[in-house]
């Protein structure tokens, strides 16, 4: 019977884990703002075999395109092409599953006989907390979190098994990570933390981490852009992103009362680790410096930037799992505990899947009706639209329309572009500078901004269509006596959500 349980337990665990990941992924709301640009890049690769190096979607000045997410784009496009609208949901579920599968393997390295490594409630909480912050189908940085979890497992394996041979794989894995997503700097950071931590732990084998770093650094040049890619990564990681909400701190005024699930989770984990240190009697000599350096680093990242909280979740589950059990080792659970927990997880996940709408999602945070209005009325020309919405508009309207800019701001555009857009939307001093330097023919603007009222005071801009969330303005050249309204058949928008005229096989 014991042998049967030994075989069944991991199967049930991993199946349940994937079910949770799929259930949460299926309830993602709409699409990421930059998804459309990623689909364009992936499509270009599959249709031409080449990587895009220059922008063709914008009417404003652009520079050489260093795309740090081109590899992720290939995966995203492939899944969407193969499995339709649900493809990116499946990819999200797979990446989430791999993240926590590596976390599980990391936990297993430090498990004592009295601790079960199959307590799935920890993973359920981690997945819930992650999805609470970014409730979208797959984003490119999910690949970075997956590689981060993988590297954490390899590095912990070397310490616990005193076997440093697996480190040989890291430089080669870094080539792959480096070409999928620019977040590979997190992998380098993790290597440096392990090197420093093991020096402080007085581990004589810390040199192997240093050797791994030295072997990895030159291999970063293996990418489509060579040394320019590394220059770009330095610029991107030192860039001031004060205007990008997801890069704001989790305790900033904007996020102060949001994401309470993660904030509660973070506080509980930090208190748990503090209690464990105090209970065991604080001793610097016996303290695992590497572990606490990683926890400290990911805590700082999570507090500083909302986008980076998943690093903390991965590290917290990987290290706090065993610490929690050690603190409650004298507490007796009912022998039915696992059956009760797994039954709850199974039923909850099935309920989520049953409630999930697997039809293509249409999120009206995008100007869906307004874009259709522009297309239906042949309002060809240059479109000014907010950067977060730019890639959607370009995906739907190119080549008839070119955009001002989109979310690839540091990859493609010059530094002045976002400040000009901000002054325009908020009607700050010099608000009309963008209209003078980069005059559009059409504007699709959010109704919440002051610029809506300002433009209606002018004689050379006209409201062509006003929707619930957006207003379409046209200049004198495109003004008409009457316009065709966009269809209100929402099934049409569901069926056409991934339709685009962009085709790299057509001769220009």
GROMACS .gro file of C-alpha atoms in nm:
model
  508
    1UNK     CA    1   0.000   0.000   0.000
    2UNK     CA    2   0.286   0.238   0.087
    3UNK     CA    3   0.445   0.179  -0.253
    4UNK     CA    4   0.117   0.258  -0.426
    5UNK     CA    5   0.082   0.585  -0.229
    6UNK     CA    6   0.441   0.675  -0.316
    7UNK     CA    7   0.350   0.654  -0.685
    8UNK     CA    8   0.003   0.810  -0.661
    9UNK     CA    9   0.087   1.112  -0.442
   10UNK     CA   10   0.311   1.297  -0.690
   11UNK     CA   11   0.070   1.222  -0.977
   12UNK     CA   12  -0.226   1.361  -0.782
   13UNK     CA   13  -0.020   1.658  -0.668
   14UNK     CA   14   0.100   1.761  -1.014
   15UNK     CA   15  -0.239   1.705  -1.175
   16UNK     CA   16  -0.403   1.917  -0.905
   17UNK     CA   17  -0.136   2.184  -0.944
   18UNK     CA   18  -0.195   2.208  -1.318
   19UNK     CA   19  -0.572   2.214  -1.265
   20UNK     CA   20  -0.536   2.513  -1.031
   21UNK     CA   21  -0.311   2.693  -1.281
   22UNK     CA   22  -0.553   2.631  -1.566
   23UNK     CA   23  -0.857   2.734  -1.360
   24UNK     CA   24  -0.706   3.068  -1.256
   25UNK     CA   25  -0.565   3.134  -1.603
   26UNK     CA   26  -0.907   3.072  -1.761
   27UNK     CA   27  -1.050   3.356  -1.552
   28UNK     CA   28  -0.799   3.615  -1.666
   29UNK     CA   29  -0.964   3.943  -1.759
   30UNK     CA   30  -0.910   4.057  -2.116
   31UNK     CA   31  -0.563   4.099  -2.263
   32UNK     CA   32  -0.237   4.268  -2.176
   33UNK     CA   33  -0.186   4.604  -2.347
   34UNK     CA   34   0.129   4.486  -2.526
   35UNK     CA   35  -0.007   4.149  -2.642
   36UNK     CA   36  -0.079   4.280  -2.991
   37UNK     CA   37   0.278   4.395  -3.052
   38UNK     CA   38   0.398   4.053  -2.933
   39UNK     CA   39   0.169   3.879  -3.182
   40UNK     CA   40   0.304   4.098  -3.463
   41UNK     CA   41   0.664   4.009  -3.374
   42UNK     CA   42   0.582   3.639  -3.353
   43UNK     CA   43   0.398   3.649  -3.682
   44UNK     CA   44   0.693   3.817  -3.851
   45UNK     CA   45   0.928   3.545  -3.726
   46UNK     CA   46   0.710   3.257  -3.846
   47UNK     CA   47   0.633   3.414  -4.184
   48UNK     CA   48   0.981   3.544  -4.268
   49UNK     CA   49   1.222   3.364  -4.036
   50UNK     CA   50   1.358   3.703  -3.933
   51UNK     CA   51   1.337   3.926  -3.627
   52UNK     CA   52   1.202   4.277  -3.669
   53UNK     CA   53   1.475   4.537  -3.619
   54UNK     CA   54   1.289   4.854  -3.716
   55UNK     CA   55   0.942   4.983  -3.640
   56UNK     CA   56   0.687   5.010  -3.919
   57UNK     CA   57   0.371   5.081  -3.719
   58UNK     CA   58   0.436   5.445  -3.622
   59UNK     CA   59   0.432   5.781  -3.798
   60UNK     CA   60   0.665   5.936  -3.541
   61UNK     CA   61   1.048   5.909  -3.542
   62UNK     CA   62   1.185   5.578  -3.417
   63UNK     CA   63   1.529   5.430  -3.364
   64UNK     CA   64   1.668   5.079  -3.412
   65UNK     CA   65   1.439   4.825  -3.247
   66UNK     CA   66   1.614   4.613  -2.984
   67UNK     CA   67   1.337   4.370  -2.888
   68UNK     CA   68   1.420   4.205  -2.556
   69UNK     CA   69   1.101   3.997  -2.576
   70UNK     CA   70   1.124   3.858  -2.927
   71UNK     CA   71   1.157   3.495  -2.812
   72UNK     CA   72   0.853   3.522  -2.584
   73UNK     CA   73   0.662   3.668  -2.880
   74UNK     CA   74   0.736   3.357  -3.084
   75UNK     CA   75   0.585   3.133  -2.815
   76UNK     CA   76   0.282   3.356  -2.766
   77UNK     CA   77   0.205   3.376  -3.138
   78UNK     CA   78   0.258   3.000  -3.183
   79UNK     CA   79   0.010   2.914  -2.907
   80UNK     CA   80  -0.246   3.165  -3.034
   81UNK     CA   81  -0.209   3.036  -3.389
   82UNK     CA   82  -0.231   2.670  -3.292
   83UNK     CA   83  -0.505   2.690  -3.030
   84UNK     CA   84  -0.691   3.009  -3.118
   85UNK     CA   85  -0.801   3.260  -2.857
   86UNK     CA   86  -0.754   3.006  -2.576
   87UNK     CA   87  -0.394   2.938  -2.675
   88UNK     CA   88  -0.254   3.217  -2.459
   89UNK     CA   89  -0.459   3.087  -2.165
   90UNK     CA   90  -0.298   2.744  -2.208
   91UNK     CA   91   0.048   2.902  -2.231
   92UNK     CA   92  -0.020   3.100  -1.912
   93UNK     CA   93  -0.127   2.782  -1.732
   94UNK     CA   94   0.181   2.591  -1.849
   95UNK     CA   95   0.421   2.865  -1.739
   96UNK     CA   96   0.248   2.901  -1.403
   97UNK     CA   97   0.260   2.524  -1.356
   98UNK     CA   98   0.632   2.512  -1.437
   99UNK     CA   99   0.702   2.793  -1.191
  100UNK     CA  100   0.544   2.606  -0.903
  101UNK     CA  101   0.674   2.268  -1.016
  102UNK     CA  102   1.027   2.407  -0.978
  103UNK     CA  103   0.927   2.561  -0.644
  104UNK     CA  104   0.805   2.217  -0.536
  105UNK     CA  105   1.135   2.059  -0.636
  106UNK     CA  106   1.318   2.328  -0.438
  107UNK     CA  107   1.106   2.260  -0.131
  108UNK     CA  108   1.170   1.885  -0.164
  109UNK     CA  109   1.544   1.943  -0.121
  110UNK     CA  110   1.500   2.047   0.241
  111UNK     CA  111   1.211   1.824   0.350
  112UNK     CA  112   1.242   1.631   0.677
  113UNK     CA  113   1.071   1.299   0.737
  114UNK     CA  114   0.786   1.451   0.938
  115UNK     CA  115   0.703   1.711   0.668
  116UNK     CA  116   0.480   1.633   0.374
  117UNK     CA  117   0.594   1.794   0.050
  118UNK     CA  118   0.247   1.765  -0.101
  119UNK     CA  119   0.060   2.032   0.096
  120UNK     CA  120  -0.097   2.194  -0.207
  121UNK     CA  121  -0.266   2.474  -0.013
  122UNK     CA  122   0.066   2.665  -0.013
  123UNK     CA  123   0.077   2.653  -0.392
  124UNK     CA  124  -0.289   2.749  -0.416
  125UNK     CA  125  -0.220   3.061  -0.208
  126UNK     CA  126   0.086   3.148  -0.418
  127UNK     CA  127  -0.103   3.115  -0.745
  128UNK     CA  128  -0.395   3.317  -0.611
  129UNK     CA  129  -0.165   3.596  -0.495
  130UNK     CA  130   0.013   3.608  -0.831
  131UNK     CA  131  -0.310   3.623  -1.028
  132UNK     CA  132  -0.455   3.883  -0.791
  133UNK     CA  133  -0.194   4.132  -0.909
  134UNK     CA  134  -0.173   4.052  -1.281
  135UNK     CA  135  -0.505   3.907  -1.385
  136UNK     CA  136  -0.425   3.882  -1.755
  137UNK     CA  137  -0.345   3.595  -1.989
  138UNK     CA  138   0.023   3.540  -2.050
  139UNK     CA  139   0.269   3.828  -2.043
  140UNK     CA  140   0.629   3.805  -2.157
  141UNK     CA  141   0.777   3.837  -1.810
  142UNK     CA  142   0.608   3.508  -1.713
  143UNK     CA  143   0.899   3.341  -1.890
  144UNK     CA  144   1.141   3.526  -1.662
  145UNK     CA  145   0.957   3.409  -1.351
  146UNK     CA  146   0.968   3.052  -1.482
  147UNK     CA  147   1.345   3.069  -1.546
  148UNK     CA  148   1.394   3.236  -1.206
  149UNK     CA  149   1.218   2.945  -1.033
  150UNK     CA  150   1.427   2.700  -1.237
  151UNK     CA  151   1.754   2.874  -1.144
  152UNK     CA  152   1.651   2.885  -0.778
  153UNK     CA  153   1.604   2.508  -0.784
  154UNK     CA  154   1.942   2.446  -0.952
  155UNK     CA  155   2.126   2.675  -0.710
  156UNK     CA  156   1.957   2.526  -0.405
  157UNK     CA  157   2.031   2.176  -0.535
  158UNK     CA  158   2.402   2.253  -0.551
  159UNK     CA  159   2.401   2.370  -0.188
  160UNK     CA  160   2.195   2.090  -0.036
  161UNK     CA  161   2.351   1.807  -0.236
  162UNK     CA  162   2.700   1.958  -0.233
  163UNK     CA  163   2.704   1.875  -0.603
  164UNK     CA  164   2.809   2.163  -0.826
  165UNK     CA  165   2.789   1.985  -1.160
  166UNK     CA  166   2.434   2.115  -1.235
  167UNK     CA  167   2.581   2.467  -1.245
  168UNK     CA  168   2.725   2.374  -1.584
  169UNK     CA  169   2.371   2.401  -1.728
  170UNK     CA  170   2.319   2.761  -1.616
  171UNK     CA  171   2.528   2.941  -1.884
  172UNK     CA  172   2.349   2.748  -2.159
  173UNK     CA  173   2.007   2.807  -2.003
  174UNK     CA  174   2.098   3.175  -1.982
  175UNK     CA  175   2.142   3.186  -2.360
  176UNK     CA  176   1.783   3.066  -2.393
  177UNK     CA  177   1.652   3.304  -2.125
  178UNK     CA  178   1.848   3.592  -2.279
  179UNK     CA  179   1.674   3.539  -2.613
  180UNK     CA  180   1.325   3.496  -2.468
  181UNK     CA  181   1.302   3.786  -2.226
  182UNK     CA  182   1.532   4.061  -2.103
  183UNK     CA  183   1.445   3.975  -1.744
  184UNK     CA  184   1.748   3.747  -1.750
  185UNK     CA  185   1.916   4.014  -1.537
  186UNK     CA  186   1.720   3.855  -1.250
  187UNK     CA  187   1.913   3.534  -1.315
  188UNK     CA  188   2.242   3.718  -1.295
  189UNK     CA  189   2.126   3.885  -0.976
  190UNK     CA  190   2.038   3.548  -0.827
  191UNK     CA  191   2.384   3.412  -0.913
  192UNK     CA  192   2.553   3.711  -0.747
  193UNK     CA  193   2.340   3.672  -0.434
  194UNK     CA  194   2.437   3.305  -0.407
  195UNK     CA  195   2.804   3.391  -0.454
  196UNK     CA  196   2.791   3.661  -0.184
  197UNK     CA  197   2.573   3.455   0.048
  198UNK     CA  198   2.798   3.151   0.033
  199UNK     CA  199   3.103   3.367   0.100
  200UNK     CA  200   2.926   3.496   0.412
  201UNK     CA  201   2.827   3.137   0.499
  202UNK     CA  202   3.196   3.051   0.475
  203UNK     CA  203   3.123   2.782   0.218
  204UNK     CA  204   3.456   2.696   0.060
  205UNK     CA  205   3.275   2.600  -0.260
  206UNK     CA  206   3.147   2.953  -0.323
  207UNK     CA  207   3.403   2.973  -0.603
  208UNK     CA  208   3.180   2.756  -0.825
  209UNK     CA  209   2.917   3.029  -0.829
  210UNK     CA  210   3.181   3.278  -0.935
  211UNK     CA  211   3.300   3.043  -1.209
  212UNK     CA  212   2.939   3.013  -1.329
  213UNK     CA  213   2.904   3.392  -1.346
  214UNK     CA  214   3.228   3.425  -1.542
  215UNK     CA  215   3.118   3.153  -1.783
  216UNK     CA  216   2.775   3.311  -1.827
  217UNK     CA  217   2.867   3.674  -1.898
  218UNK     CA  218   3.034   3.629  -2.242
  219UNK     CA  219   2.750   3.403  -2.357
  220UNK     CA  220   2.507   3.695  -2.319
  221UNK     CA  221   2.644   3.821  -2.649
  222UNK     CA  222   2.470   3.530  -2.823
  223UNK     CA  223   2.158   3.714  -2.933
  224UNK     CA  224   2.036   3.877  -3.257
  225UNK     CA  225   2.174   4.219  -3.159
  226UNK     CA  226   2.514   4.135  -3.011
  227UNK     CA  227   2.661   4.388  -2.768
  228UNK     CA  228   2.384   4.638  -2.850
  229UNK     CA  229   2.145   4.414  -2.662
  230UNK     CA  230   2.349   4.446  -2.344
  231UNK     CA  231   2.364   4.824  -2.389
  232UNK     CA  232   1.987   4.827  -2.425
  233UNK     CA  233   1.937   4.616  -2.111
  234UNK     CA  234   2.151   4.856  -1.911
  235UNK     CA  235   1.945   5.149  -2.037
  236UNK     CA  236   1.614   4.970  -1.977
  237UNK     CA  237   1.703   4.866  -1.622
  238UNK     CA  238   1.815   5.216  -1.525
  239UNK     CA  239   1.523   5.389  -1.698
  240UNK     CA  240   1.298   5.616  -1.493
  241UNK     CA  241   0.949   5.469  -1.530
  242UNK     CA  242   0.768   5.727  -1.319
  243UNK     CA  243   0.476   5.744  -1.564
  244UNK     CA  244   0.414   5.367  -1.577
  245UNK     CA  245   0.168   5.254  -1.309
  246UNK     CA  246   0.285   4.892  -1.280
  247UNK     CA  247   0.637   5.013  -1.196
  248UNK     CA  248   0.512   5.215  -0.898
  249UNK     CA  249   0.561   5.086  -0.544
  250UNK     CA  250   0.291   4.872  -0.386
  251UNK     CA  251   0.256   5.127  -0.104
  252UNK     CA  252   0.247   5.428  -0.335
  253UNK     CA  253  -0.074   5.639  -0.305
  254UNK     CA  254  -0.210   5.484  -0.624
  255UNK     CA  255  -0.169   5.125  -0.499
  256UNK     CA  256  -0.209   5.191  -0.126
  257UNK     CA  257  -0.549   5.024  -0.089
  258UNK     CA  258  -0.506   4.770  -0.367
  259UNK     CA  259  -0.358   4.419  -0.383
  260UNK     CA  260  -0.437   4.350  -0.018
  261UNK     CA  261  -0.406   3.974  -0.072
  262UNK     CA  262  -0.040   4.007  -0.170
  263UNK     CA  263   0.036   4.259   0.104
  264UNK     CA  264  -0.116   4.027   0.365
  265UNK     CA  265   0.078   3.734   0.220
  266UNK     CA  266   0.405   3.930   0.232
  267UNK     CA  267   0.356   4.040   0.592
  268UNK     CA  268   0.267   3.686   0.704
  269UNK     CA  269   0.576   3.540   0.536
  270UNK     CA  270   0.811   3.803   0.681
  271UNK     CA  271   0.663   3.759   1.030
  272UNK     CA  272   0.693   3.380   0.994
  273UNK     CA  273   1.062   3.407   0.909
  274UNK     CA  274   1.123   3.652   1.193
  275UNK     CA  275   0.948   3.424   1.444
  276UNK     CA  276   1.153   3.127   1.325
  277UNK     CA  277   1.480   3.317   1.373
  278UNK     CA  278   1.379   3.434   1.722
  279UNK     CA  279   1.248   3.091   1.827
  280UNK     CA  280   1.571   2.920   1.722
  281UNK     CA  281   1.777   3.179   1.905
  282UNK     CA  282   1.938   3.436   1.681
  283UNK     CA  283   2.290   3.337   1.585
  284UNK     CA  284   2.468   3.511   1.301
  285UNK     CA  285   2.698   3.214   1.263
  286UNK     CA  286   2.411   2.968   1.210
  287UNK     CA  287   2.201   3.204   0.999
  288UNK     CA  288   2.167   3.103   0.634
  289UNK     CA  289   2.288   3.430   0.480
  290UNK     CA  290   2.210   3.322   0.125
  291UNK     CA  291   1.848   3.247   0.206
  292UNK     CA  292   1.789   3.575   0.387
  293UNK     CA  293   1.970   3.780   0.124
  294UNK     CA  294   1.731   3.637  -0.138
  295UNK     CA  295   1.428   3.708   0.081
  296UNK     CA  296   1.552   4.061   0.150
  297UNK     CA  297   1.627   4.134  -0.216
  298UNK     CA  298   1.290   4.010  -0.342
  299UNK     CA  299   1.109   4.195  -0.062
  300UNK     CA  300   1.272   4.522  -0.166
  301UNK     CA  301   1.186   4.457  -0.532
  302UNK     CA  302   0.823   4.376  -0.444
  303UNK     CA  303   0.785   4.693  -0.236
  304UNK     CA  304   0.947   4.914  -0.499
  305UNK     CA  305   0.772   4.780  -0.808
  306UNK     CA  306   0.433   4.614  -0.840
  307UNK     CA  307   0.551   4.432  -1.153
  308UNK     CA  308   0.818   4.240  -0.959
  309UNK     CA  309   0.611   4.095  -0.674
  310UNK     CA  310   0.617   3.747  -0.829
  311UNK     CA  311   0.986   3.710  -0.744
  312UNK     CA  312   0.890   3.742  -0.378
  313UNK     CA  313   0.606   3.488  -0.411
  314UNK     CA  314   0.839   3.229  -0.566
  315UNK     CA  315   1.107   3.276  -0.300
  316UNK     CA  316   0.855   3.295  -0.015
  317UNK     CA  317   0.685   2.964  -0.100
  318UNK     CA  318   1.018   2.792  -0.168
  319UNK     CA  319   1.168   2.885   0.171
  320UNK     CA  320   0.872   2.943   0.402
  321UNK     CA  321   0.708   2.606   0.334
  322UNK     CA  322   0.956   2.410   0.545
  323UNK     CA  323   0.992   2.692   0.800
  324UNK     CA  324   0.617   2.688   0.861
  325UNK     CA  325   0.614   2.314   0.926
  326UNK     CA  326   0.911   2.340   1.160
  327UNK     CA  327   0.727   2.597   1.369
  328UNK     CA  328   0.418   2.377   1.402
  329UNK     CA  329   0.586   2.035   1.410
  330UNK     CA  330   0.423   1.949   1.742
  331UNK     CA  331   0.076   2.023   1.609
  332UNK     CA  332  -0.120   1.712   1.515
  333UNK     CA  333  -0.329   1.731   1.196
  334UNK     CA  334  -0.613   1.494   1.126
  335UNK     CA  335  -0.515   1.203   0.906
  336UNK     CA  336  -0.787   1.316   0.666
  337UNK     CA  337  -0.622   1.655   0.614
  338UNK     CA  338  -0.482   1.586   0.265
  339UNK     CA  339  -0.806   1.427   0.145
  340UNK     CA  340  -1.007   1.728   0.266
  341UNK     CA  341  -0.767   1.984   0.117
  342UNK     CA  342  -0.732   1.808  -0.219
  343UNK     CA  343  -1.108   1.758  -0.242
  344UNK     CA  344  -1.162   2.129  -0.181
  345UNK     CA  345  -0.894   2.230  -0.435
  346UNK     CA  346  -1.030   1.987  -0.692
  347UNK     CA  347  -1.391   2.102  -0.657
  348UNK     CA  348  -1.295   2.470  -0.645
  349UNK     CA  349  -1.083   2.441  -0.961
  350UNK     CA  350  -1.352   2.247  -1.147
  351UNK     CA  351  -1.606   2.511  -1.047
  352UNK     CA  352  -1.381   2.787  -1.180
  353UNK     CA  353  -1.334   2.600  -1.506
  354UNK     CA  354  -1.705   2.537  -1.539
  355UNK     CA  355  -1.775   2.908  -1.488
  356UNK     CA  356  -1.498   3.012  -1.725
  357UNK     CA  357  -1.603   3.151  -2.059
  358UNK     CA  358  -1.368   2.994  -2.311
  359UNK     CA  359  -1.494   3.214  -2.592
  360UNK     CA  360  -1.253   3.482  -2.718
  361UNK     CA  361  -1.239   3.764  -2.464
  362UNK     CA  362  -1.324   4.116  -2.575
  363UNK     CA  363  -1.202   4.376  -2.326
  364UNK     CA  364  -1.349   4.720  -2.372
  365UNK     CA  365  -1.058   4.881  -2.194
  366UNK     CA  366  -0.936   4.877  -2.554
  367UNK     CA  367  -1.110   5.105  -2.806
  368UNK     CA  368  -1.284   4.811  -2.972
  369UNK     CA  369  -1.588   4.997  -3.106
  370UNK     CA  370  -1.389   5.309  -3.184
  371UNK     CA  371  -1.131   5.118  -3.385
  372UNK     CA  372  -1.410   4.948  -3.578
  373UNK     CA  373  -1.562   5.293  -3.639
  374UNK     CA  374  -1.234   5.416  -3.792
  375UNK     CA  375  -1.212   5.107  -4.012
  376UNK     CA  376  -1.576   5.116  -4.124
  377UNK     CA  377  -1.552   5.482  -4.227
  378UNK     CA  378  -1.214   5.449  -4.403
  379UNK     CA  379  -1.057   5.716  -4.184
  380UNK     CA  380  -0.709   5.642  -4.311
  381UNK     CA  381  -0.414   5.836  -4.178
  382UNK     CA  382  -0.211   5.901  -3.864
  383UNK     CA  383  -0.372   5.813  -3.530
  384UNK     CA  384  -0.283   5.963  -3.194
  385UNK     CA  385  -0.376   5.721  -2.916
  386UNK     CA  386  -0.240   5.660  -2.567
  387UNK     CA  387   0.070   5.441  -2.552
  388UNK     CA  388  -0.103   5.153  -2.371
  389UNK     CA  389  -0.362   5.126  -2.647
  390UNK     CA  390  -0.129   5.183  -2.940
  391UNK     CA  391  -0.039   4.824  -3.018
  392UNK     CA  392  -0.406   4.719  -3.030
  393UNK     CA  393  -0.494   5.003  -3.270
  394UNK     CA  394  -0.192   4.922  -3.488
  395UNK     CA  395  -0.274   4.551  -3.491
  396UNK     CA  396  -0.630   4.622  -3.606
  397UNK     CA  397  -0.576   4.916  -3.846
  398UNK     CA  398  -0.231   4.885  -4.006
  399UNK     CA  399  -0.151   4.955  -4.293
  400UNK     CA  400  -0.437   5.203  -4.333
  401UNK     CA  401  -0.336   5.384  -4.016
  402UNK     CA  402  -0.011   5.450  -3.835
  403UNK     CA  403   0.009   5.520  -3.461
  404UNK     CA  404   0.187   5.783  -3.254
  405UNK     CA  405   0.342   5.523  -3.021
  406UNK     CA  406   0.267   5.215  -2.814
  407UNK     CA  407   0.401   5.028  -2.511
  408UNK     CA  408   0.739   4.957  -2.673
  409UNK     CA  409   0.848   5.301  -2.555
  410UNK     CA  410   1.209   5.226  -2.454
  411UNK     CA  411   1.256   4.976  -2.738
  412UNK     CA  412   1.152   5.194  -3.029
  413UNK     CA  413   1.077   5.555  -2.939
  414UNK     CA  414   1.272   5.860  -2.826
  415UNK     CA  415   1.256   5.992  -2.472
  416UNK     CA  416   1.043   6.297  -2.550
  417UNK     CA  417   0.743   6.096  -2.671
  418UNK     CA  418   0.581   6.004  -2.337
  419UNK     CA  419   0.618   6.351  -2.174
  420UNK     CA  420   0.456   6.509  -2.482
  421UNK     CA  421   0.168   6.264  -2.457
  422UNK     CA  422   0.127   6.326  -2.083
  423UNK     CA  423   0.113   6.706  -2.127
  424UNK     CA  424  -0.142   6.662  -2.404
  425UNK     CA  425  -0.382   6.436  -2.215
  426UNK     CA  426  -0.369   6.641  -1.896
  427UNK     CA  427  -0.371   6.979  -2.075
  428UNK     CA  428  -0.052   7.094  -1.904
  429UNK     CA  429   0.166   7.381  -2.027
  430UNK     CA  430   0.265   7.310  -2.386
  431UNK     CA  431  -0.019   7.060  -2.427
  432UNK     CA  432  -0.050   7.131  -2.801
  433UNK     CA  433   0.319   7.073  -2.873
  434UNK     CA  434   0.251   6.715  -2.976
  435UNK     CA  435  -0.005   6.835  -3.233
  436UNK     CA  436   0.246   7.075  -3.382
  437UNK     CA  437   0.543   6.837  -3.393
  438UNK     CA  438   0.357   6.518  -3.486
  439UNK     CA  439   0.016   6.620  -3.624
  440UNK     CA  440  -0.235   6.332  -3.645
  441UNK     CA  441  -0.540   6.292  -3.865
  442UNK     CA  442  -0.743   6.095  -3.611
  443UNK     CA  443  -0.735   6.078  -3.232
  444UNK     CA  444  -0.885   5.805  -3.012
  445UNK     CA  445  -0.886   5.944  -2.658
  446UNK     CA  446  -1.008   5.822  -2.321
  447UNK     CA  447  -1.312   6.019  -2.202
  448UNK     CA  448  -1.164   6.061  -1.854
  449UNK     CA  449  -0.891   6.302  -1.966
  450UNK     CA  450  -0.925   6.685  -1.963
  451UNK     CA  451  -0.812   6.702  -2.326
  452UNK     CA  452  -1.160   6.589  -2.437
  453UNK     CA  453  -1.318   6.918  -2.328
  454UNK     CA  454  -1.024   7.123  -2.455
  455UNK     CA  455  -1.043   6.979  -2.807
  456UNK     CA  456  -1.414   7.050  -2.830
  457UNK     CA  457  -1.334   7.419  -2.790
  458UNK     CA  458  -1.124   7.413  -3.109
  459UNK     CA  459  -1.257   7.459  -3.461
  460UNK     CA  460  -1.016   7.226  -3.639
  461UNK     CA  461  -1.101   6.909  -3.445
  462UNK     CA  462  -1.440   6.740  -3.460
  463UNK     CA  463  -1.608   6.465  -3.261
  464UNK     CA  464  -1.683   6.187  -3.507
  465UNK     CA  465  -1.789   5.921  -3.257
  466UNK     CA  466  -1.831   5.916  -2.880
  467UNK     CA  467  -1.841   5.581  -2.704
  468UNK     CA  468  -1.870   5.487  -2.339
  469UNK     CA  469  -1.496   5.501  -2.274
  470UNK     CA  470  -1.344   5.674  -2.578
  471UNK     CA  471  -1.405   5.960  -2.819
  472UNK     CA  472  -1.288   5.966  -3.181
  473UNK     CA  473  -1.178   6.306  -3.311
  474UNK     CA  474  -1.101   6.380  -3.678
  475UNK     CA  475  -0.939   6.681  -3.842
  476UNK     CA  476  -1.095   6.896  -4.114
  477UNK     CA  477  -0.956   6.675  -4.389
  478UNK     CA  478  -1.143   6.365  -4.268
  479UNK     CA  479  -1.459   6.534  -4.145
  480UNK     CA  480  -1.780   6.395  -4.299
  481UNK     CA  481  -2.145   6.493  -4.289
  482UNK     CA  482  -2.239   6.148  -4.160
  483UNK     CA  483  -2.064   5.834  -4.048
  484UNK     CA  484  -2.139   5.463  -4.037
  485UNK     CA  485  -2.171   5.348  -3.679
  486UNK     CA  486  -1.981   5.041  -3.557
  487UNK     CA  487  -2.188   4.727  -3.529
  488UNK     CA  488  -2.323   4.644  -3.184
  489UNK     CA  489  -2.310   4.272  -3.258
  490UNK     CA  490  -2.065   4.168  -2.987
  491UNK     CA  491  -2.027   3.820  -3.134
  492UNK     CA  492  -1.862   3.990  -3.431
  493UNK     CA  493  -1.596   4.139  -3.204
  494UNK     CA  494  -1.538   3.806  -3.033
  495UNK     CA  495  -1.490   3.626  -3.363
  496UNK     CA  496  -1.262   3.895  -3.508
  497UNK     CA  497  -1.055   3.985  -3.201
  498UNK     CA  498  -0.736   3.839  -3.355
  499UNK     CA  499  -0.805   3.951  -3.713
  500UNK     CA  500  -0.540   4.176  -3.865
  501UNK     CA  501  -0.432   4.293  -4.210
  502UNK     CA  502  -0.066   4.259  -4.117
  503UNK     CA  503   0.088   3.992  -4.337
  504UNK     CA  504   0.462   3.975  -4.392
  505UNK     CA  505   0.425   3.744  -4.692
  506UNK     CA  506   0.266   4.011  -4.906
  507UNK     CA  507   0.488   4.196  -5.147
  508UNK     CA  508   0.507   4.565  -5.085
   0.00000   0.00000   0.00000
